[in-house]
Amino acid sequence: MNLKEQYSTMIKTEANRLGFLSCGISKAGFLEEEAPRLEKWLNEGMHGSMSYMENHFDKRLDPTKLVEDSKSVISVLLNYFPEKDLAEDGKPKLSKYAYGEDYHFVLKDKLKELTHFITENIGEVAGRAFVDSAPVLDRVWAKKAGLGWIGKHSLLLTKQSGSFYFIGELILDLELEPDGPTVAPVNEKVDLASFCNAAGLICDVDDEETAAGADDGTDFGFIEGETFFSAAF
């Protein structure tokens, strides 16, 4: 095991100890395949009234413009599916993630702990933690790190946990071993295509028709209290 692999294993082990559902690593760099999709998505007005999505186009596609000399993007998932139904009879039903402490603080604190572990056990690094706080394409980086696929509901999807998790990132100037996108074993009993078709999902957003999050252009509204948009970005 080389030094990059050793560091990567250490970081993933600590991420697991901190309670993250999963942790994956990508090489920081320009997202060439995403550039035309993002441009098309914006030109078609898929972002609605979210005008801020038009800002920082270059930064959304290149983490090295957010963290100078960055080498790696560490993506993490944090489960928010409750053990029991938290809705109270006669009261409005909230989105599952809305119960409890603000996830921005919870996830950012855990990422700070992970950063502290890295500096204590690997050495001083320059970087930043991100939780919906900057122009970062969370789902794209999570997919590149092998943490899941993009579903027709436009969110990251895994067979084990569905889509009930938050995504966060550490962008660092530390060179690590990238994981690469997940590939299903050829001998798996239920292949990805069957799984996605059964669930009514599009698991790989790799063409212009599905880049908006739905192959038929349908907008998704409220699903079990969760708000989704027909967007891949």
Short mmCIF file of C-alpha atoms in Angstrom, two decimals:
data_model
loop_
_atom_site.label_atom_id
_atom_site.label_comp_id
_atom_site.label_asym_id
_atom_site.label_seq_id
_atom_site.Cartn_x
_atom_site.Cartn_y
_atom_site.Cartn_z
CA MET A 1 0.00 0.00 0.00
CA ASN A 2 1.49 3.33 -1.08
CA LEU A 3 1.27 6.51 0.98
CA LYS A 4 -1.78 7.88 -0.92
CA GLU A 5 -3.68 4.65 -0.34
CA GLN A 6 -2.65 4.57 3.31
CA TYR A 7 -3.84 8.15 3.90
CA SER A 8 -7.10 7.47 2.08
CA THR A 9 -7.80 4.39 4.19
CA MET A 10 -7.06 6.32 7.38
CA ILE A 11 -9.46 9.11 6.39
CA LYS A 12 -12.28 6.71 5.47
CA THR A 13 -11.85 4.80 8.73
CA GLU A 14 -12.09 8.02 10.73
CA ALA A 15 -15.10 9.18 8.70
CA ASN A 16 -16.84 5.94 9.60
CA ARG A 17 -15.99 6.45 13.28
CA LEU A 18 -17.48 9.96 13.13
CA GLY A 19 -20.77 8.48 11.98
CA PHE A 20 -20.73 9.18 8.25
CA LEU A 21 -22.69 6.71 6.17
CA SER A 22 -19.92 6.54 3.58
CA CYS A 23 -16.86 8.39 2.38
CA GLY A 24 -15.28 8.53 -1.09
CA ILE A 25 -12.50 10.40 -2.80
CA SER A 26 -12.17 12.08 -6.20
CA LYS A 27 -9.30 13.85 -7.89
CA ALA A 28 -9.91 17.61 -7.87
CA GLY A 29 -10.13 19.10 -11.34
CA PHE A 30 -12.34 20.67 -13.98
CA LEU A 31 -15.64 18.82 -14.54
CA GLU A 32 -15.43 18.85 -18.32
CA GLU A 33 -18.46 16.61 -18.92
CA GLU A 34 -20.67 18.68 -16.63
CA ALA A 35 -19.92 22.07 -18.22
CA PRO A 36 -22.30 21.79 -21.21
CA ARG A 37 -25.01 20.22 -19.01
CA LEU A 38 -24.85 23.03 -16.48
CA GLU A 39 -24.86 25.65 -19.23
CA LYS A 40 -27.88 24.04 -20.91
CA TRP A 41 -29.68 23.68 -17.58
CA LEU A 42 -29.21 27.37 -16.82
CA ASN A 43 -30.10 28.52 -20.35
CA GLU A 44 -33.37 26.59 -20.17
CA GLY A 45 -34.25 28.29 -16.89
CA MET A 46 -34.38 25.05 -14.94
CA HIS A 47 -33.14 26.90 -11.86
CA GLY A 48 -36.39 28.89 -11.66
CA SER A 49 -36.12 31.81 -9.27
CA MET A 50 -32.79 30.59 -7.86
CA SER A 51 -30.85 33.31 -9.68
CA TYR A 52 -27.78 32.68 -7.53
CA MET A 53 -27.21 29.49 -9.54
CA GLU A 54 -26.09 31.73 -12.41
CA ASN A 55 -23.18 33.02 -10.34
CA HIS A 56 -19.68 31.51 -10.14
CA PHE A 57 -20.10 29.24 -13.17
CA ASP A 58 -16.37 28.44 -13.31
CA LYS A 59 -16.14 27.69 -9.59
CA ARG A 60 -19.03 25.23 -9.79
CA LEU A 61 -17.05 23.22 -12.30
CA ASP A 62 -13.55 23.52 -10.86
CA PRO A 63 -12.77 23.05 -7.14
CA THR A 64 -9.23 24.35 -7.66
CA LYS A 65 -10.83 27.78 -8.02
CA LEU A 66 -12.38 27.37 -4.57
CA VAL A 67 -9.27 25.94 -2.89
CA GLU A 68 -5.98 26.92 -4.49
CA ASP A 69 -3.75 23.97 -5.44
CA SER A 70 -6.41 21.50 -4.29
CA LYS A 71 -5.70 17.88 -5.17
CA SER A 72 -8.60 15.89 -3.74
CA VAL A 73 -12.33 16.12 -3.06
CA ILE A 74 -13.47 14.01 -0.11
CA SER A 75 -17.22 13.39 -0.30
CA VAL A 76 -19.21 12.17 2.70
CA LEU A 77 -22.82 11.12 3.27
CA LEU A 78 -24.67 11.54 6.56
CA ASN A 79 -27.91 9.62 7.07
CA TYR A 80 -30.96 11.54 8.23
CA PHE A 81 -33.65 8.86 7.98
CA PRO A 82 -35.21 8.64 11.46
CA GLU A 83 -35.62 5.38 13.33
CA LYS A 84 -39.30 6.18 13.81
CA ASP A 85 -41.92 8.50 12.34
CA LEU A 86 -41.46 11.89 14.00
CA ALA A 87 -44.69 13.43 12.72
CA GLU A 88 -47.28 14.23 15.38
CA ASP A 89 -51.00 13.64 14.87
CA GLY A 90 -52.88 16.75 13.89
CA LYS A 91 -49.74 18.75 13.15
CA PRO A 92 -48.12 19.59 9.80
CA LYS A 93 -45.81 16.89 8.47
CA LEU A 94 -42.31 18.21 7.95
CA SER A 95 -39.59 16.94 5.69
CA LYS A 96 -37.58 14.27 7.53
CA TYR A 97 -34.38 16.31 7.44
CA ALA A 98 -36.10 19.29 9.11
CA TYR A 99 -36.44 17.58 12.49
CA GLY A 100 -33.63 18.15 14.95
CA GLU A 101 -30.59 20.39 14.75
CA ASP A 102 -29.74 22.31 11.57
CA TYR A 103 -27.85 19.83 9.38
CA HIS A 104 -25.46 22.54 8.17
CA PHE A 105 -24.01 22.77 11.67
CA VAL A 106 -24.05 19.03 12.36
CA LEU A 107 -22.32 18.10 9.13
CA LYS A 108 -19.85 21.02 9.22
CA ASP A 109 -18.80 20.11 12.78
CA LYS A 110 -18.12 16.53 11.74
CA LEU A 111 -16.11 17.71 8.73
CA LYS A 112 -14.07 19.95 11.03
CA GLU A 113 -13.36 16.91 13.22
CA LEU A 114 -12.25 14.99 10.15
CA THR A 115 -9.98 17.86 9.12
CA HIS A 116 -8.47 17.92 12.63
CA PHE A 117 -7.78 14.19 12.37
CA ILE A 118 -6.01 14.71 9.05
CA THR A 119 -3.76 17.49 10.35
CA GLU A 120 -2.97 15.52 13.52
CA ASN A 121 -2.19 12.22 11.79
CA ILE A 122 -1.05 13.16 8.28
CA GLY A 123 0.19 16.74 8.49
CA GLU A 124 -0.79 20.31 7.80
CA VAL A 125 -3.14 20.66 4.84
CA ALA A 126 -4.90 23.59 3.23
CA GLY A 127 -8.56 23.16 2.43
CA ARG A 128 -12.17 23.96 3.17
CA ALA A 129 -15.29 22.12 4.30
CA PHE A 130 -18.50 22.61 2.30
CA VAL A 131 -22.13 21.97 3.25
CA ASP A 132 -24.41 23.82 0.83
CA SER A 133 -22.18 26.82 1.51
CA ALA A 134 -20.47 27.38 -1.83
CA PRO A 135 -20.86 26.62 -5.55
CA VAL A 136 -20.01 22.92 -5.33
CA LEU A 137 -21.79 20.24 -7.40
CA ASP A 138 -22.31 17.89 -4.45
CA ARG A 139 -24.03 15.06 -6.27
CA VAL A 140 -21.56 15.05 -9.14
CA TRP A 141 -18.58 14.73 -6.80
CA ALA A 142 -20.32 12.08 -4.72
CA LYS A 143 -21.03 10.11 -7.87
CA LYS A 144 -17.40 10.45 -9.03
CA ALA A 145 -16.30 9.16 -5.64
CA GLY A 146 -18.39 6.01 -6.05
CA LEU A 147 -20.98 6.86 -3.39
CA GLY A 148 -24.03 6.35 -5.61
CA TRP A 149 -25.89 7.20 -8.80
CA ILE A 150 -28.12 10.09 -9.86
CA GLY A 151 -31.78 9.08 -9.68
CA LYS A 152 -34.68 10.35 -11.77
CA HIS A 153 -35.70 12.37 -8.72
CA SER A 154 -32.39 14.25 -9.32
CA LEU A 155 -30.80 13.14 -6.04
CA LEU A 156 -27.91 10.81 -5.30
CA LEU A 157 -29.19 7.26 -4.90
CA THR A 158 -27.78 4.12 -3.31
CA LYS A 159 -29.37 0.68 -3.18
CA GLN A 160 -28.62 0.37 0.52
CA SER A 161 -29.95 3.71 1.78
CA GLY A 162 -32.04 5.32 -0.95
CA SER A 163 -31.57 9.10 -0.89
CA PHE A 164 -32.05 10.00 2.76
CA TYR A 165 -28.68 11.57 3.50
CA PHE A 166 -26.86 14.87 3.37
CA ILE A 167 -23.76 15.39 1.24
CA GLY A 168 -20.68 17.30 2.34
CA GLU A 169 -17.16 17.80 1.04
CA LEU A 170 -13.63 18.50 2.10
CA ILE A 171 -11.54 20.01 -0.69
CA LEU A 172 -7.88 19.68 0.21
CA ASP A 173 -4.42 20.24 -1.24
CA LEU A 174 -3.58 16.69 -0.15
CA GLU A 175 -3.12 14.10 -2.89
CA LEU A 176 -5.13 10.97 -2.12
CA GLU A 177 -6.13 7.78 -3.93
CA PRO A 178 -9.35 8.43 -5.92
CA ASP A 179 -12.10 5.81 -5.83
CA GLY A 180 -13.84 6.29 -9.16
CA PRO A 181 -17.53 5.73 -9.97
CA THR A 182 -19.23 2.61 -8.63
CA VAL A 183 -19.56 -0.36 -10.97
CA ALA A 184 -22.05 -3.08 -10.08
CA PRO A 185 -20.66 -6.66 -10.03
CA VAL A 186 -21.61 -8.61 -13.17
CA ASN A 187 -22.88 -11.50 -11.05
CA GLU A 188 -25.18 -9.35 -8.95
CA LYS A 189 -28.67 -10.88 -8.72
CA VAL A 190 -30.40 -7.59 -9.53
CA ASP A 191 -28.39 -5.41 -11.90
CA LEU A 192 -28.52 -1.62 -11.82
CA ALA A 193 -30.79 -1.32 -14.84
CA SER A 194 -33.39 -3.65 -13.31
CA PHE A 195 -33.14 -1.85 -9.97
CA CYS A 196 -33.62 1.56 -11.54
CA ASN A 197 -36.48 0.48 -13.79
CA ALA A 198 -38.29 -1.17 -10.89
CA ALA A 199 -38.03 2.03 -8.87
CA GLY A 200 -38.90 4.27 -11.81
CA LEU A 201 -35.48 5.91 -11.71
CA ILE A 202 -32.80 7.02 -14.14
CA CYS A 203 -29.58 5.90 -12.48
CA ASP A 204 -27.02 7.50 -14.77
CA VAL A 205 -27.50 11.07 -15.96
CA ASP A 206 -25.14 10.81 -18.91
CA ASP A 207 -27.07 12.42 -21.73
CA GLU A 208 -28.80 15.70 -22.43
CA GLU A 209 -32.32 14.29 -22.12
CA THR A 210 -31.76 13.13 -18.55
CA ALA A 211 -29.41 15.91 -17.48
CA ALA A 212 -32.34 17.88 -16.10
CA GLY A 213 -33.13 15.07 -13.71
CA ALA A 214 -36.06 13.60 -15.62
CA ASP A 215 -36.13 12.04 -19.07
CA ASP A 216 -39.56 13.44 -19.89
CA GLY A 217 -38.98 16.96 -18.59
CA THR A 218 -41.41 16.42 -15.73
CA ASP A 219 -40.92 18.62 -12.69
CA PHE A 220 -41.02 16.82 -9.38
CA GLY A 221 -42.85 18.51 -6.53
CA PHE A 222 -43.41 17.19 -3.05
CA ILE A 223 -42.66 13.53 -2.43
CA GLU A 224 -43.34 12.27 1.11
CA GLY A 225 -42.72 15.72 2.50
CA GLU A 226 -39.45 16.19 0.60
CA THR A 227 -39.01 18.91 -2.02
CA PHE A 228 -37.26 17.88 -5.22
CA PHE A 229 -36.46 19.77 -8.38
CA SER A 230 -36.02 18.41 -11.89
CA ALA A 231 -32.36 19.34 -11.81
CA ALA A 232 -29.04 17.56 -11.91
CA PHE A 233 -27.14 20.52 -10.52
#
